[in-house]
Amino acid sequence: MFQTFAPNIACFIAGRVLMGLGKGISMNNGPTYIAEIAPAKVRGVMLSLWQLWYTIGAFTVYWAAYGAQKSTLDMGIWQWRIPLFVQIPIPIFIIVSMFFCPESPRWLVENDRVEEARKALAEVRFDGVDEEISDIVTAVAYEKATVKHWDKWWAPYLTLVREPSLLRRVFVVIFINIGQQISGSSSLNAYTTLIYKQVFNNDDTIFLINALSSTCSIIFTLSCTLLVDRAGRRFILMLGAFGMCLSLLVVAILGMKVPENPDGSRPYGMGVAVAAMFFLFIFFYKPSWGATVWVYTSEIFSTDVRAHGVAIGAQSQSIASTILNQFFPSFLKNCGFYTFFFFVGVNALLVIGVFFFLPETKGVPLEEIDVLFGSVSHRAHGEDVMEEKLKDNGSEHKN
């Protein structure tokens, strides 16, 4: 609302800052919450919906911008205010809906509120509540017994650095989240209009292409919802990076081989081909590095450090996007379509990185994922910790 009704640039910037703060909080906590309440068998599907709603938001804004651009009315400043205005109902809906969402059962167990956790889990499960609560309780018991200074705010960060298994996961999360941004997606999102202006002279055409792209993005993201818990995370990420690599390679080659017109513009046919390749890029990106990165980031950390691990991933995205997008306009201006060879190389490296460094997590309960990264089962060892506590309590009573 600050941005929509801003009377001056200072108020508009204040609105941007507030929106950035809200986005930072939601990026850290939203995927974490979804991962902690979703059953293992459909966890990927549930987490992919996080990216789907981002895509629906882009769809709304792009079509609003296109409508404002095409309007025959004298809209004045409302031509740019309307795309902002249509976003206002969405956070209001989210705020209201949060009152009807249960608290994270794992967070409740961490804070010794087991019965509340049982009730919260029962709201999102048909059966198996007692067994799952037992697994969570034993896993948390192990984490509390093995983590020094459990009650300190900095304890999770210390744990992430000191335990080799968790440190490996930190590097994996940084790799895939930075990879998401430097794959070409961040620059295409921010500067699609700038890129299209090199091949199209009509602003209406560019706005229409962006709006159609946002529409297709919803369909492409839905494919992740259908595949992520069937095909697995690794396959989707590798296939996505491979497809993005090929589509941007074609864009780069077109820029090399198709000569400019005498006036410096590019043939219309090249513009259509470039747009088609960007649509193909989105086809591969949305279900893989768009949605599946959030799925993987949110599920590979143990309960005690999950929120902090997701935060590291989210901030890695923000830092990578900010740095890359500062340089991309100059990169594009000086190198033209040769710029896309950089992204071709990045996506090739992403395929290799996923193949060698990411274990498959499809269908694995959160309490057992530690084993995939060379750690011990927090659930199994938590049972040992609880047995020791019972023995100690029994000894105290005898004495």
Short mmCIF file of C-alpha atoms in Angstrom, two decimals:
data_model
loop_
_atom_site.label_atom_id
_atom_site.label_comp_id
_atom_site.label_asym_id
_atom_site.label_seq_id
_atom_site.Cartn_x
_atom_site.Cartn_y
_atom_site.Cartn_z
CA MET A 1 0.00 0.00 0.00
CA PHE A 2 2.94 2.33 0.69
CA GLN A 3 4.07 1.84 -2.90
CA THR A 4 0.63 2.03 -4.50
CA PHE A 5 -0.40 5.29 -2.85
CA ALA A 6 3.09 6.78 -2.48
CA PRO A 7 2.97 10.59 -2.88
CA ASN A 8 6.73 10.79 -3.40
CA ILE A 9 9.80 8.66 -4.06
CA ALA A 10 10.77 8.47 -0.36
CA CYS A 11 7.44 6.84 0.54
CA PHE A 12 7.77 4.46 -2.41
CA ILE A 13 11.24 3.38 -1.27
CA ALA A 14 9.93 2.88 2.28
CA GLY A 15 7.29 0.56 0.84
CA ARG A 16 9.96 -1.38 -1.03
CA VAL A 17 11.97 -1.77 2.17
CA LEU A 18 8.94 -3.04 4.10
CA MET A 19 8.13 -5.46 1.29
CA GLY A 20 11.72 -6.71 1.31
CA LEU A 21 11.57 -7.34 5.06
CA GLY A 22 8.33 -9.25 4.68
CA LYS A 23 9.70 -11.28 1.80
CA GLY A 24 12.81 -12.13 3.81
CA ILE A 25 10.73 -13.41 6.72
CA SER A 26 8.39 -15.41 4.49
CA MET A 27 11.22 -16.95 2.43
CA ASN A 28 12.86 -18.24 5.61
CA ASN A 29 9.77 -19.48 7.42
CA GLY A 30 7.27 -20.45 4.72
CA PRO A 31 9.11 -23.46 3.22
CA THR A 32 10.26 -24.54 6.70
CA TYR A 33 6.68 -24.61 7.97
CA ILE A 34 5.41 -26.52 4.92
CA ALA A 35 8.20 -29.11 5.23
CA GLU A 36 7.40 -29.66 8.91
CA ILE A 37 3.66 -30.24 8.51
CA ALA A 38 3.65 -32.17 5.21
CA PRO A 39 3.65 -36.01 5.15
CA ALA A 40 6.85 -37.48 3.67
CA LYS A 41 5.01 -39.04 0.70
CA VAL A 42 3.65 -35.70 -0.54
CA ARG A 43 6.21 -33.29 0.95
CA GLY A 44 7.58 -32.45 -2.49
CA VAL A 45 4.11 -31.70 -3.83
CA MET A 46 3.29 -29.43 -0.90
CA LEU A 47 6.57 -27.53 -1.14
CA SER A 48 6.20 -27.08 -4.90
CA LEU A 49 3.00 -25.13 -4.21
CA TRP A 50 5.22 -22.47 -2.60
CA GLN A 51 6.78 -21.73 -6.00
CA LEU A 52 3.38 -22.06 -7.69
CA TRP A 53 1.99 -19.15 -5.69
CA TYR A 54 5.02 -17.04 -6.60
CA THR A 55 4.19 -17.82 -10.23
CA ILE A 56 0.53 -16.91 -9.79
CA GLY A 57 1.64 -13.60 -8.28
CA ALA A 58 3.80 -12.87 -11.34
CA PHE A 59 0.88 -13.85 -13.59
CA THR A 60 -1.38 -11.33 -11.85
CA VAL A 61 1.11 -8.48 -12.08
CA TYR A 62 2.17 -9.06 -15.69
CA TRP A 63 -1.40 -9.18 -16.98
CA ALA A 64 -2.30 -6.09 -14.93
CA ALA A 65 0.69 -4.29 -16.45
CA TYR A 66 -0.31 -5.41 -19.94
CA GLY A 67 -3.90 -4.25 -19.39
CA ALA A 68 -2.73 -0.87 -18.10
CA GLN A 69 -0.39 -0.54 -21.08
CA LYS A 70 -3.15 -1.33 -23.60
CA SER A 71 -5.86 0.77 -21.92
CA THR A 72 -7.32 3.56 -24.05
CA LEU A 73 -8.22 5.54 -20.94
CA ASP A 74 -6.09 8.42 -19.74
CA MET A 75 -4.87 6.64 -16.61
CA GLY A 76 -1.99 8.95 -15.75
CA ILE A 77 0.00 7.73 -12.74
CA TRP A 78 -2.45 4.85 -12.24
CA GLN A 79 -0.88 3.13 -15.22
CA TRP A 80 1.98 2.05 -12.93
CA ARG A 81 -0.05 2.03 -9.69
CA ILE A 82 -2.55 -0.61 -10.86
CA PRO A 83 -0.01 -3.50 -11.10
CA LEU A 84 0.92 -2.68 -7.49
CA PHE A 85 -2.69 -2.27 -6.34
CA VAL A 86 -3.77 -5.74 -7.52
CA GLN A 87 -1.19 -7.30 -5.16
CA ILE A 88 -2.74 -5.83 -1.99
CA PRO A 89 -5.44 -8.52 -1.41
CA ILE A 90 -2.89 -11.37 -1.43
CA PRO A 91 -1.01 -10.56 1.83
CA ILE A 92 -4.34 -9.71 3.48
CA PHE A 93 -5.62 -13.18 2.59
CA ILE A 94 -2.40 -14.75 3.93
CA ILE A 95 -2.64 -12.87 7.24
CA VAL A 96 -6.24 -14.00 7.77
CA SER A 97 -5.53 -17.62 6.76
CA MET A 98 -2.63 -17.93 9.21
CA PHE A 99 -5.11 -17.77 12.10
CA PHE A 100 -6.51 -21.10 10.88
CA CYS A 101 -3.16 -22.87 10.45
CA PRO A 102 -1.79 -25.16 13.19
CA GLU A 103 1.59 -24.45 14.77
CA SER A 104 4.50 -26.59 13.60
CA PRO A 105 4.42 -29.85 15.61
CA ARG A 106 8.20 -30.05 15.53
CA TRP A 107 8.56 -26.54 16.95
CA LEU A 108 6.09 -27.40 19.71
CA VAL A 109 8.06 -30.54 20.63
CA GLU A 110 11.28 -28.51 20.73
CA ASN A 111 9.58 -26.28 23.28
CA ASP A 112 8.34 -29.22 25.40
CA ARG A 113 4.69 -28.87 24.35
CA VAL A 114 4.17 -32.44 23.20
CA GLU A 115 0.40 -32.66 23.69
CA GLU A 116 -0.12 -29.44 21.75
CA ALA A 117 2.10 -30.91 19.04
CA ARG A 118 -0.07 -34.03 18.94
CA LYS A 119 -3.21 -31.92 18.48
CA ALA A 120 -1.56 -29.76 15.81
CA LEU A 121 -0.40 -32.82 13.86
CA ALA A 122 -3.86 -34.38 14.09
CA GLU A 123 -5.22 -31.36 12.19
CA VAL A 124 -3.12 -32.25 9.13
CA ARG A 125 -3.07 -36.07 9.32
CA PHE A 126 -5.69 -38.77 8.90
CA ASP A 127 -3.74 -41.40 10.84
CA GLY A 128 -0.31 -42.30 12.21
CA VAL A 129 -0.23 -39.28 14.53
CA ASP A 130 1.08 -41.10 17.61
CA GLU A 131 3.84 -42.85 15.66
CA GLU A 132 4.98 -39.63 13.98
CA ILE A 133 4.93 -37.68 17.25
CA SER A 134 7.03 -40.43 18.83
CA ASP A 135 9.58 -40.11 15.99
CA ILE A 136 9.70 -36.33 16.41
CA VAL A 137 10.08 -36.54 20.19
CA THR A 138 12.96 -39.01 19.97
CA ALA A 139 14.72 -37.01 17.24
CA VAL A 140 14.44 -33.79 19.24
CA ALA A 141 15.65 -35.59 22.38
CA TYR A 142 18.81 -36.63 20.53
CA GLU A 143 19.37 -33.11 19.20
CA LYS A 144 18.98 -31.55 22.64
CA ALA A 145 21.34 -34.11 24.16
CA THR A 146 24.07 -33.61 21.57
CA VAL A 147 23.91 -29.86 20.89
CA LYS A 148 25.84 -27.69 23.30
CA HIS A 149 24.18 -24.51 24.59
CA TRP A 150 20.82 -25.67 23.16
CA ASP A 151 18.97 -22.67 24.58
CA LYS A 152 21.29 -20.03 23.05
CA TRP A 153 20.24 -18.20 19.87
CA TRP A 154 23.60 -18.87 18.24
CA ALA A 155 23.66 -22.61 19.02
CA PRO A 156 22.12 -23.72 15.68
CA TYR A 157 24.69 -21.76 13.67
CA LEU A 158 27.52 -23.27 15.71
CA THR A 159 26.04 -26.71 15.10
CA LEU A 160 25.85 -26.09 11.34
CA VAL A 161 29.57 -25.32 11.26
CA ARG A 162 30.86 -27.94 13.70
CA GLU A 163 29.04 -31.05 12.50
CA PRO A 164 30.50 -32.32 9.18
CA SER A 165 27.18 -33.75 8.00
CA LEU A 166 25.40 -30.43 8.52
CA LEU A 167 28.25 -28.41 7.04
CA ARG A 168 27.99 -30.56 3.92
CA ARG A 169 24.29 -29.72 3.75
CA VAL A 170 25.05 -26.02 4.13
CA PHE A 171 27.36 -26.18 1.11
CA VAL A 172 24.73 -28.11 -0.86
CA VAL A 173 22.06 -25.54 -0.03
CA ILE A 174 24.32 -22.62 -0.95
CA PHE A 175 25.21 -24.39 -4.21
CA ILE A 176 21.64 -25.01 -5.36
CA ASN A 177 20.27 -21.64 -4.22
CA ILE A 178 23.04 -19.62 -5.85
CA GLY A 179 22.70 -21.93 -8.85
CA GLN A 180 19.01 -21.07 -9.05
CA GLN A 181 19.82 -17.38 -9.41
CA ILE A 182 22.84 -17.54 -11.72
CA SER A 183 21.24 -20.12 -14.03
CA GLY A 184 19.80 -17.17 -15.95
CA SER A 185 16.42 -17.06 -14.23
CA SER A 186 17.12 -14.01 -12.08
CA SER A 187 18.41 -11.94 -15.00
CA LEU A 188 15.55 -13.02 -17.26
CA ASN A 189 13.01 -12.10 -14.58
CA ALA A 190 14.55 -8.68 -14.00
CA TYR A 191 15.62 -7.75 -17.51
CA THR A 192 13.39 -9.64 -19.94
CA THR A 193 12.08 -6.35 -21.30
CA LEU A 194 15.64 -5.09 -21.86
CA ILE A 195 16.55 -8.30 -23.68
CA TYR A 196 13.43 -8.27 -25.87
CA LYS A 197 14.09 -4.66 -26.86
CA GLN A 198 17.11 -5.97 -28.74
CA VAL A 199 14.82 -7.97 -31.03
CA PHE A 200 11.38 -6.26 -30.81
CA ASN A 201 10.59 -2.59 -31.40
CA ASN A 202 7.01 -2.69 -30.12
CA ASP A 203 6.41 -2.29 -26.37
CA ASP A 204 2.95 -3.87 -26.65
CA THR A 205 4.54 -7.02 -28.06
CA ILE A 206 7.02 -7.18 -25.18
CA PHE A 207 4.30 -6.72 -22.53
CA LEU A 208 2.17 -9.41 -24.19
CA ILE A 209 5.08 -11.87 -24.32
CA ASN A 210 5.80 -11.29 -20.62
CA ALA A 211 2.13 -11.83 -19.75
CA LEU A 212 1.94 -15.03 -21.81
CA SER A 213 5.18 -16.21 -20.21
CA SER A 214 3.69 -15.77 -16.74
CA THR A 215 0.63 -17.77 -17.82
CA CYS A 216 2.74 -20.66 -19.11
CA SER A 217 4.83 -20.51 -15.93
CA ILE A 218 1.82 -21.63 -13.88
CA ILE A 219 1.37 -24.70 -16.08
CA PHE A 220 5.09 -25.48 -16.04
CA THR A 221 5.28 -25.18 -12.24
CA LEU A 222 2.32 -27.54 -11.88
CA SER A 223 4.40 -30.20 -13.63
CA CYS A 224 6.69 -30.18 -10.58
CA THR A 225 3.68 -30.82 -8.37
CA LEU A 226 2.91 -33.90 -10.46
CA LEU A 227 6.48 -35.21 -10.81
CA VAL A 228 8.59 -34.29 -7.78
CA ASP A 229 7.42 -37.18 -5.58
CA ARG A 230 7.46 -39.60 -8.51
CA ALA A 231 10.59 -38.79 -10.51
CA GLY A 232 12.65 -37.61 -7.55
CA ARG A 233 14.54 -34.40 -6.83
CA ARG A 234 17.87 -35.28 -8.49
CA PHE A 235 16.36 -36.26 -11.84
CA ILE A 236 14.22 -33.11 -12.04
CA LEU A 237 17.13 -30.82 -11.15
CA MET A 238 19.51 -32.42 -13.65
CA LEU A 239 16.94 -32.52 -16.45
CA GLY A 240 16.00 -28.91 -15.75
CA ALA A 241 19.59 -27.64 -15.85
CA PHE A 242 20.28 -29.62 -19.03
CA GLY A 243 17.19 -28.16 -20.74
CA MET A 244 18.03 -24.62 -19.62
CA CYS A 245 21.56 -25.08 -20.92
CA LEU A 246 20.34 -26.12 -24.38
CA SER A 247 17.71 -23.37 -24.68
CA LEU A 248 20.17 -20.59 -23.78
CA LEU A 249 22.78 -22.13 -26.07
CA VAL A 250 20.36 -21.70 -28.98
CA VAL A 251 19.76 -18.06 -27.94
CA ALA A 252 23.51 -17.40 -27.89
CA ILE A 253 24.03 -19.05 -31.29
CA LEU A 254 21.16 -17.05 -32.80
CA GLY A 255 22.81 -13.87 -31.56
CA MET A 256 26.08 -14.93 -33.22
CA LYS A 257 24.73 -16.14 -36.54
CA VAL A 258 21.81 -13.83 -37.36
CA PRO A 259 23.08 -10.51 -38.74
CA GLU A 260 21.66 -7.17 -37.69
CA ASN A 261 19.50 -5.06 -39.99
CA PRO A 262 21.01 -1.84 -41.40
CA ASP A 263 19.29 0.17 -38.66
CA GLY A 264 20.88 -1.99 -35.94
CA SER A 265 17.72 -3.97 -35.15
CA ARG A 266 17.31 -7.74 -35.45
CA PRO A 267 14.96 -9.58 -37.83
CA TYR A 268 11.47 -10.20 -36.43
CA GLY A 269 11.89 -13.93 -36.99
CA MET A 270 14.87 -13.95 -34.66
CA GLY A 271 12.76 -12.24 -32.01
CA VAL A 272 10.16 -14.98 -32.28
CA ALA A 273 12.86 -17.66 -32.03
CA VAL A 274 14.46 -16.01 -28.97
CA ALA A 275 11.06 -15.71 -27.29
CA ALA A 276 10.40 -19.39 -28.02
CA MET A 277 13.72 -20.37 -26.44
CA PHE A 278 12.95 -18.28 -23.35
CA PHE A 279 9.61 -20.07 -23.06
CA LEU A 280 11.49 -23.36 -23.34
CA PHE A 281 13.89 -22.14 -20.64
CA ILE A 282 10.92 -21.42 -18.36
CA PHE A 283 9.47 -24.85 -19.19
CA PHE A 284 12.60 -26.48 -17.77
CA TYR A 285 13.29 -23.94 -15.01
CA LYS A 286 9.96 -23.67 -13.21
CA PRO A 287 9.49 -27.31 -12.12
CA SER A 288 13.20 -27.83 -11.42
CA TRP A 289 15.36 -24.96 -10.23
CA GLY A 290 12.29 -22.83 -9.58
CA ALA A 291 10.28 -25.21 -7.37
CA THR A 292 12.46 -28.22 -6.54
CA VAL A 293 15.26 -26.09 -5.06
CA TRP A 294 12.80 -24.97 -2.36
CA VAL A 295 11.71 -28.56 -1.82
CA TYR A 296 15.28 -29.78 -1.33
CA THR A 297 16.41 -26.82 0.78
CA SER A 298 13.51 -27.19 3.19
CA GLU A 299 13.80 -30.91 3.82
CA ILE A 300 17.49 -31.77 4.27
CA PHE A 301 18.17 -30.16 7.66
CA SER A 302 17.35 -31.67 11.05
CA THR A 303 14.70 -30.03 13.21
CA ASP A 304 17.05 -28.03 15.42
CA VAL A 305 18.69 -26.19 12.51
CA ARG A 306 16.09 -26.38 9.73
CA ALA A 307 14.92 -22.77 9.92
CA HIS A 308 18.51 -21.54 10.04
CA GLY A 309 19.55 -23.73 7.10
CA VAL A 310 16.62 -22.49 5.01
CA ALA A 311 17.55 -18.92 5.96
CA ILE A 312 21.07 -19.47 4.64
CA GLY A 313 19.62 -20.76 1.37
CA ALA A 314 17.23 -17.82 1.03
CA GLN A 315 19.95 -15.27 1.75
CA SER A 316 22.25 -17.00 -0.74
CA GLN A 317 19.58 -16.41 -3.37
CA SER A 318 19.23 -12.74 -2.46
CA ILE A 319 22.97 -12.07 -2.46
CA ALA A 320 23.58 -13.89 -5.75
CA SER A 321 20.64 -12.16 -7.43
CA THR A 322 21.67 -8.71 -6.20
CA ILE A 323 25.28 -9.07 -7.36
CA LEU A 324 24.44 -10.61 -10.75
CA ASN A 325 21.70 -8.12 -11.58
CA GLN A 326 24.01 -5.19 -10.86
CA PHE A 327 26.29 -6.31 -13.66
CA PHE A 328 23.89 -7.94 -16.13
CA PRO A 329 22.78 -4.75 -17.98
CA SER A 330 26.41 -3.77 -18.65
CA PHE A 331 27.22 -7.37 -19.52
CA LEU A 332 24.37 -7.44 -22.06
CA LYS A 333 25.24 -4.01 -23.48
CA ASN A 334 28.90 -4.85 -24.03
CA CYS A 335 28.65 -8.52 -25.02
CA GLY A 336 25.17 -8.74 -26.54
CA PHE A 337 23.92 -12.28 -27.00
CA TYR A 338 27.36 -13.68 -26.15
CA THR A 339 26.22 -13.03 -22.56
CA PHE A 340 24.17 -16.20 -22.68
CA PHE A 341 27.23 -18.39 -23.07
CA PHE A 342 27.97 -17.59 -19.42
CA PHE A 343 24.62 -19.07 -18.38
CA VAL A 344 25.17 -22.07 -20.66
CA GLY A 345 28.35 -22.86 -18.73
CA VAL A 346 26.66 -22.34 -15.37
CA ASN A 347 23.85 -24.75 -16.19
CA ALA A 348 26.30 -27.38 -17.40
CA LEU A 349 28.08 -27.12 -14.04
CA LEU A 350 24.75 -27.43 -12.22
CA VAL A 351 24.07 -30.78 -13.91
CA ILE A 352 27.48 -32.06 -12.80
CA GLY A 353 27.11 -30.69 -9.26
CA VAL A 354 23.71 -32.30 -8.71
CA PHE A 355 24.95 -35.63 -10.04
CA PHE A 356 27.92 -35.80 -7.66
CA PHE A 357 26.78 -33.98 -4.53
CA LEU A 358 23.02 -34.31 -4.00
CA PRO A 359 21.58 -37.56 -2.57
CA GLU A 360 17.95 -38.39 -3.37
CA THR A 361 15.44 -37.43 -0.64
CA LYS A 362 12.19 -38.56 -2.28
CA GLY A 363 9.90 -40.24 0.25
CA VAL A 364 12.42 -40.12 3.12
CA PRO A 365 10.96 -39.00 6.49
CA LEU A 366 12.50 -35.78 7.82
CA GLU A 367 13.79 -37.62 10.89
CA GLU A 368 15.77 -40.04 8.67
CA ILE A 369 17.32 -37.62 6.17
CA ASP A 370 20.42 -37.16 8.36
CA VAL A 371 21.53 -40.67 7.39
CA LEU A 372 21.68 -39.68 3.70
CA PHE A 373 24.35 -37.10 4.51
CA GLY A 374 26.56 -39.37 6.58
CA SER A 375 25.12 -38.58 10.00
CA VAL A 376 23.24 -40.86 12.38
CA SER A 377 19.49 -41.33 12.58
CA HIS A 378 18.28 -38.75 15.09
CA ARG A 379 15.16 -40.81 15.65
CA ALA A 380 16.99 -44.08 16.37
CA HIS A 381 19.64 -42.46 18.58
CA GLY A 382 16.96 -40.39 20.25
CA GLU A 383 15.40 -43.62 21.49
CA ASP A 384 18.74 -44.51 23.10
CA VAL A 385 18.91 -41.07 24.74
CA MET A 386 15.41 -41.45 26.15
CA GLU A 387 16.19 -44.93 27.47
CA GLU A 388 19.26 -43.54 29.23
CA LYS A 389 17.14 -40.80 30.78
CA LEU A 390 14.63 -43.37 32.02
CA LYS A 391 17.45 -45.43 33.56
CA ASP A 392 18.91 -42.35 35.23
CA ASN A 393 15.51 -41.37 36.60
CA GLY A 394 15.01 -44.92 37.88
CA SER A 395 18.39 -44.86 39.62
CA GLU A 396 17.57 -41.54 41.29
CA HIS A 397 14.29 -42.91 42.65
CA LYS A 398 16.06 -45.99 44.07
CA ASN A 399 18.63 -43.80 45.78
#
